[in-house]
Coordinates of C-alpha atoms and ligand atoms in Angstrom, one line a residue:
X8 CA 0.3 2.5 22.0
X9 CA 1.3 6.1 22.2
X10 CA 1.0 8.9 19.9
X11 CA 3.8 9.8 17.5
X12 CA 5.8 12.7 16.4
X13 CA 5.3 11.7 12.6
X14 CA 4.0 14.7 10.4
X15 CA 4.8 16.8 13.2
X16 CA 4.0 20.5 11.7
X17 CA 7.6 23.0 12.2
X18 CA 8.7 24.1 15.8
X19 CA 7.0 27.9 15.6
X20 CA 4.1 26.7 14.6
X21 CA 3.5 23.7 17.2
X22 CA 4.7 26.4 20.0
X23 CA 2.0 29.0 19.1
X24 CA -0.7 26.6 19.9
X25 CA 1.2 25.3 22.8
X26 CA 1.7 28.6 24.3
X27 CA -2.1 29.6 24.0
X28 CA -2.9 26.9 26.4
X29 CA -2.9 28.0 30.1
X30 CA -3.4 24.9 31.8
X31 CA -0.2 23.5 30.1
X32 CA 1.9 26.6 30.7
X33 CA 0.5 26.6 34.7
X34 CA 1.7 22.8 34.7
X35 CA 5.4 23.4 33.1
X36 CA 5.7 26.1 35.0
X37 CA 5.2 24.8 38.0
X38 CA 7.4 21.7 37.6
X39 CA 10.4 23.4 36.1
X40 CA 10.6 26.0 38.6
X41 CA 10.5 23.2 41.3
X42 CA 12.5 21.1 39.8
X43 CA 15.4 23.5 39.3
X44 CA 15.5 25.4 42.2
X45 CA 15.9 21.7 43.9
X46 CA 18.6 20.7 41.4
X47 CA 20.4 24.3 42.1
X48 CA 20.6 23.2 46.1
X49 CA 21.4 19.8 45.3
X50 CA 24.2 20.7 43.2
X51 CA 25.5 23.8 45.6
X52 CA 26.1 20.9 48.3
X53 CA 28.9 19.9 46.4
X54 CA 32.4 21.9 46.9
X55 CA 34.0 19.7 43.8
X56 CA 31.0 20.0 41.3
X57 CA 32.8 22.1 38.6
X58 CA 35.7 19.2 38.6
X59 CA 33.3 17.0 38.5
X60 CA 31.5 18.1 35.6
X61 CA 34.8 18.8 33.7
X62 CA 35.9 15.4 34.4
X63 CA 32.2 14.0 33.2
X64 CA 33.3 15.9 29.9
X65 CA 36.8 14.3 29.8
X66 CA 35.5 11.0 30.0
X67 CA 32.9 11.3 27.4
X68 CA 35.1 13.0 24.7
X69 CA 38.1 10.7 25.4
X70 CA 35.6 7.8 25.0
X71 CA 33.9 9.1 22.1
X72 CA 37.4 9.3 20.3
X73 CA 38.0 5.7 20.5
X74 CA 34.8 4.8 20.6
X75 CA 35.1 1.8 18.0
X76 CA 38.0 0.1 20.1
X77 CA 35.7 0.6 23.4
X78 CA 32.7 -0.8 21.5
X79 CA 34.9 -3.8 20.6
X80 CA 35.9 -4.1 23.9
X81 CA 32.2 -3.6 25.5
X82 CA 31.0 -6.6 23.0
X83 CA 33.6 -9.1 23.9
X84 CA 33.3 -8.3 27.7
X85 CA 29.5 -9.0 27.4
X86 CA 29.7 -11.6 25.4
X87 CA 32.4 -13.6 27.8
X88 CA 29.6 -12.9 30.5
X89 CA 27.3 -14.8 28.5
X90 CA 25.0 -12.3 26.6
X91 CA 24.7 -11.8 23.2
X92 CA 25.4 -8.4 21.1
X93 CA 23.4 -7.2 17.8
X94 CA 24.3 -4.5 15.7
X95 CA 21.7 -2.1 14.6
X96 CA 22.9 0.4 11.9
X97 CA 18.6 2.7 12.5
X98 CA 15.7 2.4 14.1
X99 CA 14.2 -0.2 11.5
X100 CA 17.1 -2.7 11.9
X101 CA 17.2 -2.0 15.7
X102 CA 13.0 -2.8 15.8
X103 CA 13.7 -6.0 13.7
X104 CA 16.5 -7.6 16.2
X105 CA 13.6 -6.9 19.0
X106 CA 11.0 -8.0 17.6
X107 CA 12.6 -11.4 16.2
X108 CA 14.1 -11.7 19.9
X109 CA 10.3 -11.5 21.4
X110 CA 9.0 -13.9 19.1
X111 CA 11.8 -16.3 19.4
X112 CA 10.7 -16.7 23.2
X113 CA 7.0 -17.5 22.1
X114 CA 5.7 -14.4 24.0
X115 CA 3.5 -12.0 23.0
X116 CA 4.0 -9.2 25.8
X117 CA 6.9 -7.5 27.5
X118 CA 7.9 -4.9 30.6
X119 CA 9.9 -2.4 29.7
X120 CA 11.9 0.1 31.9
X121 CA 11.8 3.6 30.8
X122 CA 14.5 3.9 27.9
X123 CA 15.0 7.1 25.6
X124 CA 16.3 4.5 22.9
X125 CA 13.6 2.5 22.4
X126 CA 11.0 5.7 22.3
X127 CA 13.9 7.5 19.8
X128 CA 13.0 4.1 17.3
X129 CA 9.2 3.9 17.6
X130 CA 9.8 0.4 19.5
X131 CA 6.6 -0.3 21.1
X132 CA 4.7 0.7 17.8
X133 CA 6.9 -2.0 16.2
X134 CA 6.1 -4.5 18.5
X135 CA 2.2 -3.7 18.3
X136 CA 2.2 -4.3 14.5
X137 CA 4.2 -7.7 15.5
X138 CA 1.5 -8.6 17.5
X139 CA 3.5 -7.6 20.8
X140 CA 2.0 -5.2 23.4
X141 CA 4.5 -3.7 25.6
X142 CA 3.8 -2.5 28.9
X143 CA 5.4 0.6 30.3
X144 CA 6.2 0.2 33.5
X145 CA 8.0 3.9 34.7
X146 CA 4.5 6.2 36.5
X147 CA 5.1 8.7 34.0
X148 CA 5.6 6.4 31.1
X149 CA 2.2 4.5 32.2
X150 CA 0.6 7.9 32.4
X151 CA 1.9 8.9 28.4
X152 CA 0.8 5.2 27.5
X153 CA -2.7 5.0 29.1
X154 CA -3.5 8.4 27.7
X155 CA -2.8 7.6 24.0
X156 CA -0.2 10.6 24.2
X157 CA 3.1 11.5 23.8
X158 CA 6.5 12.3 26.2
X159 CA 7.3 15.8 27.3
X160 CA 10.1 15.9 28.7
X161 CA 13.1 13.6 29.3
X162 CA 12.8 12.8 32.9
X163 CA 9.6 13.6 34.0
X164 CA 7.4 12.1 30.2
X165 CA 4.6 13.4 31.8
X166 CA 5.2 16.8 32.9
X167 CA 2.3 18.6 30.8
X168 CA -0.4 16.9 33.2
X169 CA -1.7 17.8 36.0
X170 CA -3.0 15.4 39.2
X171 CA -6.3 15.4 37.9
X172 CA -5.9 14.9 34.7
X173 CA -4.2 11.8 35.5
X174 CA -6.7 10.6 37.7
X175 CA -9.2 11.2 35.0
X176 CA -6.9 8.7 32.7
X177 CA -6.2 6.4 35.5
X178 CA -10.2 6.0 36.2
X179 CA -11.3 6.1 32.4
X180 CA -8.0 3.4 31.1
X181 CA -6.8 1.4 33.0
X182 CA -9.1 -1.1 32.8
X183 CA -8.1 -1.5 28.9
X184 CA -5.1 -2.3 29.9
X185 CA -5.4 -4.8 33.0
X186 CA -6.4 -4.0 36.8
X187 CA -8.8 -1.4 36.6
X188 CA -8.1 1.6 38.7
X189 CA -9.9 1.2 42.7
X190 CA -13.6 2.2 42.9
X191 CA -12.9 6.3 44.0
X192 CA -9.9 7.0 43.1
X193 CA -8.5 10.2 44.0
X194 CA -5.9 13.0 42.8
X195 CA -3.9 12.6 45.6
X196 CA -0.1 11.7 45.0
X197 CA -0.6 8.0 47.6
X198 CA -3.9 7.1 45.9
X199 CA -2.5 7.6 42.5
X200 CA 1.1 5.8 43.3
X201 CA -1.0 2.9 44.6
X202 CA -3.1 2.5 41.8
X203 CA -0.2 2.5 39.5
X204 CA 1.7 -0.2 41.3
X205 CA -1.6 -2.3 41.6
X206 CA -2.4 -2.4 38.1
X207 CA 1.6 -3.3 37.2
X208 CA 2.4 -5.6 39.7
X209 CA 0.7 -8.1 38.0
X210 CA 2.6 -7.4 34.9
X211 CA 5.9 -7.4 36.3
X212 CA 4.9 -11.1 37.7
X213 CA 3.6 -12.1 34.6
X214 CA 6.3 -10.9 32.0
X215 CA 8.6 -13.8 30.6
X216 CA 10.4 -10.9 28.5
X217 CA 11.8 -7.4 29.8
X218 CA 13.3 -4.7 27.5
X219 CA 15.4 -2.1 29.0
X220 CA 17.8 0.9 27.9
X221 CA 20.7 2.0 30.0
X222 CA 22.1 5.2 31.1
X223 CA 25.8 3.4 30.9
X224 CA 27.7 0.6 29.6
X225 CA 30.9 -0.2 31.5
X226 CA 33.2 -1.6 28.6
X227 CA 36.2 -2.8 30.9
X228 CA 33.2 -5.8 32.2
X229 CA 30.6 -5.7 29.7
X230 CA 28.4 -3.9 32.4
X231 CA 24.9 -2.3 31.9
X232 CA 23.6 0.3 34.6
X233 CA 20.5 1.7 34.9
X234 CA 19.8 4.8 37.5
X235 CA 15.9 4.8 38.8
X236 CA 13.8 6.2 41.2
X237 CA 10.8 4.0 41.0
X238 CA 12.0 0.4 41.6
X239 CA 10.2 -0.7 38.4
X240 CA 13.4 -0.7 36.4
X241 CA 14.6 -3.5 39.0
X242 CA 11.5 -5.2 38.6
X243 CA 11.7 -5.4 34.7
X244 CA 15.9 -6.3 34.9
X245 CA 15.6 -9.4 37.6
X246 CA 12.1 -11.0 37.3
X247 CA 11.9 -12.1 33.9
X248 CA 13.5 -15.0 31.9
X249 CA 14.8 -13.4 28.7
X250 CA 16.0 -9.3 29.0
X251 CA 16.6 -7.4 25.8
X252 CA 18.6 -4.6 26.5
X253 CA 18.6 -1.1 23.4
X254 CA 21.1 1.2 24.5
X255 CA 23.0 4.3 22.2
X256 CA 26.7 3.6 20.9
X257 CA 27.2 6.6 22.8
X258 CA 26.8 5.1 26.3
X259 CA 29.7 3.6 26.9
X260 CA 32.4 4.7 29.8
X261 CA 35.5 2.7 29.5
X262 CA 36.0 1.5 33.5
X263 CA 33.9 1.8 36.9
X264 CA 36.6 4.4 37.8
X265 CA 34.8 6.6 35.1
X266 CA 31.2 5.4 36.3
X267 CA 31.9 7.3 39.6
X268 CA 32.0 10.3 38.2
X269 CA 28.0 10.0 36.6
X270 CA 26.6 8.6 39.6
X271 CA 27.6 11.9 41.3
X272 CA 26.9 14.1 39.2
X273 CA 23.4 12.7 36.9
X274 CA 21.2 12.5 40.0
X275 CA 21.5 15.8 41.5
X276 CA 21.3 17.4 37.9
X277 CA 18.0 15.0 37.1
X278 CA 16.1 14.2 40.1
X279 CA 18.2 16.5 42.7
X280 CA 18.8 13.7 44.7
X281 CA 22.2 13.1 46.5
X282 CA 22.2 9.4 45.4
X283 CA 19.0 7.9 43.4
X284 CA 17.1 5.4 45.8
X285 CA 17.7 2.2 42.8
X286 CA 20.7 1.5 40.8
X287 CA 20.9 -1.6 39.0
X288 CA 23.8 -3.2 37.3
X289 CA 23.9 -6.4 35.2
X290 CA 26.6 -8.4 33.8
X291 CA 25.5 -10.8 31.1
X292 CA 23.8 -13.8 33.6
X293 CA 24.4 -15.8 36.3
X294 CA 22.9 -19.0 36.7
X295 CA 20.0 -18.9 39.0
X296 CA 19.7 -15.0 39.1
X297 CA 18.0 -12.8 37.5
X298 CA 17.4 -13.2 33.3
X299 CA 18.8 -16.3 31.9
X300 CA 19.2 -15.2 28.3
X301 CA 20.6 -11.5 27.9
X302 CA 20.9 -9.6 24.7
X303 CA 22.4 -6.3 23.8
X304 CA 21.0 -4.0 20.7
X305 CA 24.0 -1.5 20.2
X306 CA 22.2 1.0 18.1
X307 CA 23.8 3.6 15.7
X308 CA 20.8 5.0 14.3
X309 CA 22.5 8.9 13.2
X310 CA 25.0 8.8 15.8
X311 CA 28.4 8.4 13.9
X312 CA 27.3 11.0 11.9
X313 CA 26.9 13.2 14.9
X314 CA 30.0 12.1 15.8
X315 CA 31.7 13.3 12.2
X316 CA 30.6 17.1 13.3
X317 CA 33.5 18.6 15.3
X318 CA 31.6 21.2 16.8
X319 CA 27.9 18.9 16.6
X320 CA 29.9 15.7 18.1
X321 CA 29.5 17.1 21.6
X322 CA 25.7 16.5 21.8
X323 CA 26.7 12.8 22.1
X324 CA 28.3 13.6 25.9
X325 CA 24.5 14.1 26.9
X326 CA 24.0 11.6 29.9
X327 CA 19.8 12.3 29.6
X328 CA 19.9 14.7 32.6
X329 CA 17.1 17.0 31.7
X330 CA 18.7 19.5 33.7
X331 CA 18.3 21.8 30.6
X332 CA 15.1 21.3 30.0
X333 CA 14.0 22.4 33.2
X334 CA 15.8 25.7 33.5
X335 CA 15.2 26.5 29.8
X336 CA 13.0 30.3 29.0
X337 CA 11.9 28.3 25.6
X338 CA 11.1 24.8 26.8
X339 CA 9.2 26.2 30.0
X340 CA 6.6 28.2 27.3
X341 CA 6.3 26.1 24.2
X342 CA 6.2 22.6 26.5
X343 CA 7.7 19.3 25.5
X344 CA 5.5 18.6 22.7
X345 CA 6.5 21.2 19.9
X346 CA 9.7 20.2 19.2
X347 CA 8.2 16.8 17.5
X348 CA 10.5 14.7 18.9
X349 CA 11.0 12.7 22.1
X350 CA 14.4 14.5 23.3
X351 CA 12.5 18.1 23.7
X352 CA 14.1 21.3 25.0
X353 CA 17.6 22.3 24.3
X354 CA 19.1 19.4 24.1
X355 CA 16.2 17.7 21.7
X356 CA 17.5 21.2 19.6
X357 CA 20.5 20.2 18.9
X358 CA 20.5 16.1 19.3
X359 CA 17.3 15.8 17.0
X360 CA 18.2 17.6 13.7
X361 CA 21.6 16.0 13.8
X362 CA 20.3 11.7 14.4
X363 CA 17.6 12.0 12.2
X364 CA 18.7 14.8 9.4
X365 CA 17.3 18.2 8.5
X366 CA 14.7 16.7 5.7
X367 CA 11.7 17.9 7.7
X368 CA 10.0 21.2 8.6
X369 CA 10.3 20.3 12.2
X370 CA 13.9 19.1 12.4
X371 CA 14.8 21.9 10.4
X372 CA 13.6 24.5 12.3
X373 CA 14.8 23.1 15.8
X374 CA 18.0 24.8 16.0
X375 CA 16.2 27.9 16.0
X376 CA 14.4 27.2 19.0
X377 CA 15.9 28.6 21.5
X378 CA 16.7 32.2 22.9
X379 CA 21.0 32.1 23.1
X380 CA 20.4 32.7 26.8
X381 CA 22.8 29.9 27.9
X382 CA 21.3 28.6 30.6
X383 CA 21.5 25.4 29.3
X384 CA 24.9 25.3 29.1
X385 CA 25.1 26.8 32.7
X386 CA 23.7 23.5 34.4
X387 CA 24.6 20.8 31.7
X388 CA 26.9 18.7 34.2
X389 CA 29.2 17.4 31.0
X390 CA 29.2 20.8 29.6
X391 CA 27.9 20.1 25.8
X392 CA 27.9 24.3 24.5
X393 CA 24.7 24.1 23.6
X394 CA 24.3 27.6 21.7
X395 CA 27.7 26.8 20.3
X396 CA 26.3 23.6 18.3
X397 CA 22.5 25.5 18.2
X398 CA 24.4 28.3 16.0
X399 CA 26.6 26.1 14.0
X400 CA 23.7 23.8 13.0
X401 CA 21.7 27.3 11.9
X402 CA 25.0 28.1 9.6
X403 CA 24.9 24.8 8.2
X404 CA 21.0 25.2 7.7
X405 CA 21.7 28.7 6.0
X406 CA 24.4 27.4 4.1
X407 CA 23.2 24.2 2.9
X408 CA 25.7 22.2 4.8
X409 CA 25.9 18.6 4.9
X410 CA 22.9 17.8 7.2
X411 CA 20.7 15.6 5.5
X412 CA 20.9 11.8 5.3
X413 CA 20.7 9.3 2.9
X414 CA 21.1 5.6 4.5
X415 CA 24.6 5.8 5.6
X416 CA 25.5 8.7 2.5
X417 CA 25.7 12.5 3.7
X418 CA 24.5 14.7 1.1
X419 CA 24.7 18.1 0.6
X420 CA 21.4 19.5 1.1
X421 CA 21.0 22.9 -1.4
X422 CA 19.7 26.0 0.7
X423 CA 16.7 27.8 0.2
X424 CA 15.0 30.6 1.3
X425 CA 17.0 32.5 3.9
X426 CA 18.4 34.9 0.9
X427 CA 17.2 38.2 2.9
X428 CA 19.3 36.7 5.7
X429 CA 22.3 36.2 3.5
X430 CA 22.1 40.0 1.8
X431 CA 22.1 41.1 5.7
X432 CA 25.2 39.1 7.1
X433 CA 26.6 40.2 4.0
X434 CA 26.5 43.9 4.3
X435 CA 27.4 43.4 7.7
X436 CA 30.6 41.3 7.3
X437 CA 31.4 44.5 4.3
X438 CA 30.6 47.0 6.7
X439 CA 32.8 45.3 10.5
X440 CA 35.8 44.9 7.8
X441 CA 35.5 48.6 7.0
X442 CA 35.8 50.8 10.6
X443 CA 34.7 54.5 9.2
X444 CA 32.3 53.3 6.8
X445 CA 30.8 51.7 9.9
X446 CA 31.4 54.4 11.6
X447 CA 29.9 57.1 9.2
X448 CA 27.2 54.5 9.0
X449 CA 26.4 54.9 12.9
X450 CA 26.7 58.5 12.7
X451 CA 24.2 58.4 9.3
X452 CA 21.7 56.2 11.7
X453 CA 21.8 58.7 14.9
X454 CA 20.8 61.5 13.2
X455 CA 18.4 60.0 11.1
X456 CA 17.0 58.1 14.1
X457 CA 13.2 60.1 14.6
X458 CA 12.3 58.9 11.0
X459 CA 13.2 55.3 11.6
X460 CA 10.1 52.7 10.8
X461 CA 8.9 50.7 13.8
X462 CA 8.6 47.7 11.8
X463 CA 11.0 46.6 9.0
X464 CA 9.6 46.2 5.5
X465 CA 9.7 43.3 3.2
X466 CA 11.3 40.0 4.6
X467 CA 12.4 41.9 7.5
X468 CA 8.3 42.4 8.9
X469 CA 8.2 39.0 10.2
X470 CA 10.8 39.4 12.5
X471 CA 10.0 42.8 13.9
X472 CA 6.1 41.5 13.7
X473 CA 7.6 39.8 17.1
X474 CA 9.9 41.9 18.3
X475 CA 10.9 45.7 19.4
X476 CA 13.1 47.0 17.4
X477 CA 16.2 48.3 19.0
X478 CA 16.5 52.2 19.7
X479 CA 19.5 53.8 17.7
X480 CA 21.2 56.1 20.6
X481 CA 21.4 59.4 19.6
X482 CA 25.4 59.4 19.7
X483 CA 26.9 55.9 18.7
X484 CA 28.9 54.2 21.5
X485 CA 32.5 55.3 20.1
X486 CA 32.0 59.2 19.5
X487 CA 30.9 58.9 23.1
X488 CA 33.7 57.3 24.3
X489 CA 35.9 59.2 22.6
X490 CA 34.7 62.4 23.7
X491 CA 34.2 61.1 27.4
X492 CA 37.5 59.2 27.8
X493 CA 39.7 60.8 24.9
X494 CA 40.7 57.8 23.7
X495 CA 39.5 55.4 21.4
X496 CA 40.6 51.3 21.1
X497 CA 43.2 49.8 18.9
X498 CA 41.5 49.5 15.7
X499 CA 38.7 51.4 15.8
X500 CA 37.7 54.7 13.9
X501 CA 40.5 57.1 13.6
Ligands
SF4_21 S1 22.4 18.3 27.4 FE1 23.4 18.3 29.4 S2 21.8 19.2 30.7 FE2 20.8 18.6 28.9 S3 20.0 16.5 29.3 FE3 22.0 16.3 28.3 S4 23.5 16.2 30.0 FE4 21.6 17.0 30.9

């Protein structure tokens, strides 16, 4: 079983320790710099990529509109095909279905196929107190299960370790959890890949049950589609007998027109690969092929609240890229880890306070864990304004906005602290309505400017405990365009 994120302590405080390690910050940086200067060529190769990622965001918002006439539509294509769909309103109803599913088959272990859902509702930790082990079967999912710890990132779950480190896990686990690894194993990418798919090839023949996400469900056939690069994700979807199948509400696209557009556009942003080397698509069964019994978990679990936030709704669009993660100043220093959760980085900042609430330290403080830069946004290929929905969910912290949750209840959760932070945005919005009290203001603060503290008092010494504070010029920006240019905007001082 993995670690959790339960009790995690707030995101400043799990980055301060994160950032004091230099073997982790040697690893991220390594990876992410890789990873996106590959993505960035990848991407470049493509004359239509800004239509394409425009179209990606069509599709999702027009689909996300309508979304309970293409769920509807999704559950009776799949079931015409012969699965079966559940409804799973959170993560403990979601965890039920599964569970009751894998006993009904009489088995007491399943395969699974690397799936952001089923991490997002603690799935194999429900399954272990049913008595059920699952097996990951993705490297880097192996290499987060074998080594009791958590995901880091999206794509790549094990990005914080290094080839040595996971040889030391390979040599010093494996064996608790079937073929040990071979007598002198090395750190060297072949010797570690064939160790790996020693030690789960006898899983994947062995498995009567497989569980599975998707990265998209076509609702025009009732069509599940998973994008790998392993192969172990078609292992898990064709060899056994009975595949259970938890995907997001938000996954749908309406037609395979619409599909085209994703399979363009989410492997160069993920992997940087033209095309990924495995993509599998399922249709309830077929007789003689692949799984014979086929079930759906739709699961909800915060996400039509999400999609009751105008500005928030857009997190939903997310296709699981990573691509944001990667080129992120934030994400790169404070590693995976610190933002308690297992969507990390910008989109984790955003996504994570909004499905589960603002209740806790950590989810609380995620929207304020990022920089503004906009990178993010930069490379997100369905264009979700990351720092748009990062600031709006900091107003609605500030303000006491409806963020928290209570079952399916919003409720009004009544601010605290941030007072200092109220006087300020205040005085400011008294003193931009008021052009020459701002500007006898600016005046008052250049000529005053050698006796300026270089740390605020009070509230304020936290932030500027952190930071430099700005310089004041010694002529504000308008007398000096004014007496340079002889003009001064519509507006401004007169
Ligand atoms: S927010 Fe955009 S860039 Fe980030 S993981 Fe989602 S789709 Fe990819």
């Amino acid at each position: 079983m993995s670690g959790t994120f339960v009790g995690m302590p707030a995101f400043p405080e799990a980055a301060r320790e994160a950032v004091g390690n230099p073997t982790l910050r040697g690893n991220l940086r390594h990876a992410t710099h890789t990873i996106r200067a590959k993505r960035a060529k990848a991407v470049a190769e493509l004359s239509d990529w800004a239509a394409l990622r425009e179209a990606g965001k069509q599709i999702k918002d027009h689909t996300l509109r309508q979304l309970d006439r293409y769920l509807v539509q999704l559950e009776e294509s799949v079931t015409a095909a012969g699965g079966t769909v559940h409804w799973a309103a959170d993560a403990d109803e979601a965890n039920r279905i599964v569970t009751r599913l894998v006993k009904e088959t009489g088995e007491s272990e399943v395969v699974k196929v690397k799936s952001m859902a089923t991490q997002e509702i603690g799935l194999n930790e429900a399954l272990e107190a049913a008595g059920i082990r699952a097996y990951e079967t993705d490297l880097a999912e192996l290499i987060v299960q074998l080594g009791n710890d958590r995901p880091s990132h999206i794509l790549v779950p094990a990005i914080h370790r290094n080839r040595g480190e996971i040889r030391d896990i390979f040599r010093a686990e494996m064996s608790e959890w079937g073929r040990p690894a071979p007598e002198g194993l090395t750190d060297t990418p072949a010797e570690l890949a064939e160790a790996a798919r020693l030690h789960l090839r006898e899983k994947f023949l062995r498995a009567k049950v497989g569980v599975s996400g998707a990265n998209f469900m076509v609702a025009e056939t009732g069509t599940l589609v998973v994008v790998e690069s392993e192969g172990n994700g078609r292992m898990c979807l064709t060899l056994p007998e009975t595949l259970i199948s938890v995907v997001g509400i938000e996954k749908i696209v309406p037609t395979w027109r619409d599909l085209e557009v994703f399979l363009q556009t989410l492997p160069r942003s993920s992997t940087a690969e033209r095309m990924n080397p495995y993509t599998s698509t399922w249709t309830g069964t077929t007789d003689g092929d692949g799984p014979q019994t086929f079930h759906l978990v739709l699961l909800d679990n915060g996400r039509t609240d999400t999609l009751a936030d105008e500005v928030g709704r857009q997190a939903l669009r997310c296709i699981r890229c990573s691509a944001c993660l990667n080129v992120c100043p934030v994400y790169e220093r404070a590693g995976g880890h610190a933002y308690g959760s297992v969507y990390p980085g910008p989109i984790g900042a955003i996504l994570s306070p909004q499905l589960r609430g603002t209740q806790s330290e950590i989810d609380a403080s995620l929207p304020y864990a990022s920089s503004l830069c906009g990178a993010c946004y930069e490379v997100c290929p369905v264009a979700i304004d990351i720092p748009e929905v990062l600031v709006h969910l900091r107003e609605r912290i500030v303000e006491g906005g409806p963020v928290t949750r209570d079952g399916n209840k919003v409720v009004l959760k009544p601010a605290k602290g941030h007072a200092a932070e109220r006087a300020a945005m205040r005085a400011a919005r008294w003193a931009f309505g008021r052009p020459g009290a701002l500007r006898t203001g600016q005046r008052l603060a250049s000529r005053t400017r050698r006796f300026h503290p270089r740390t605020l008092p009070g509230p304020g010494r936290a932030w500027s405990g952190t930071r430099d504070l700005p310089a004041v010029p010694a002529e504000p920006f308008r007398d000096w365009w004014q007496r340079t240019q002889g003009t001064i905007g519509e507006g401004g001082a007169k």
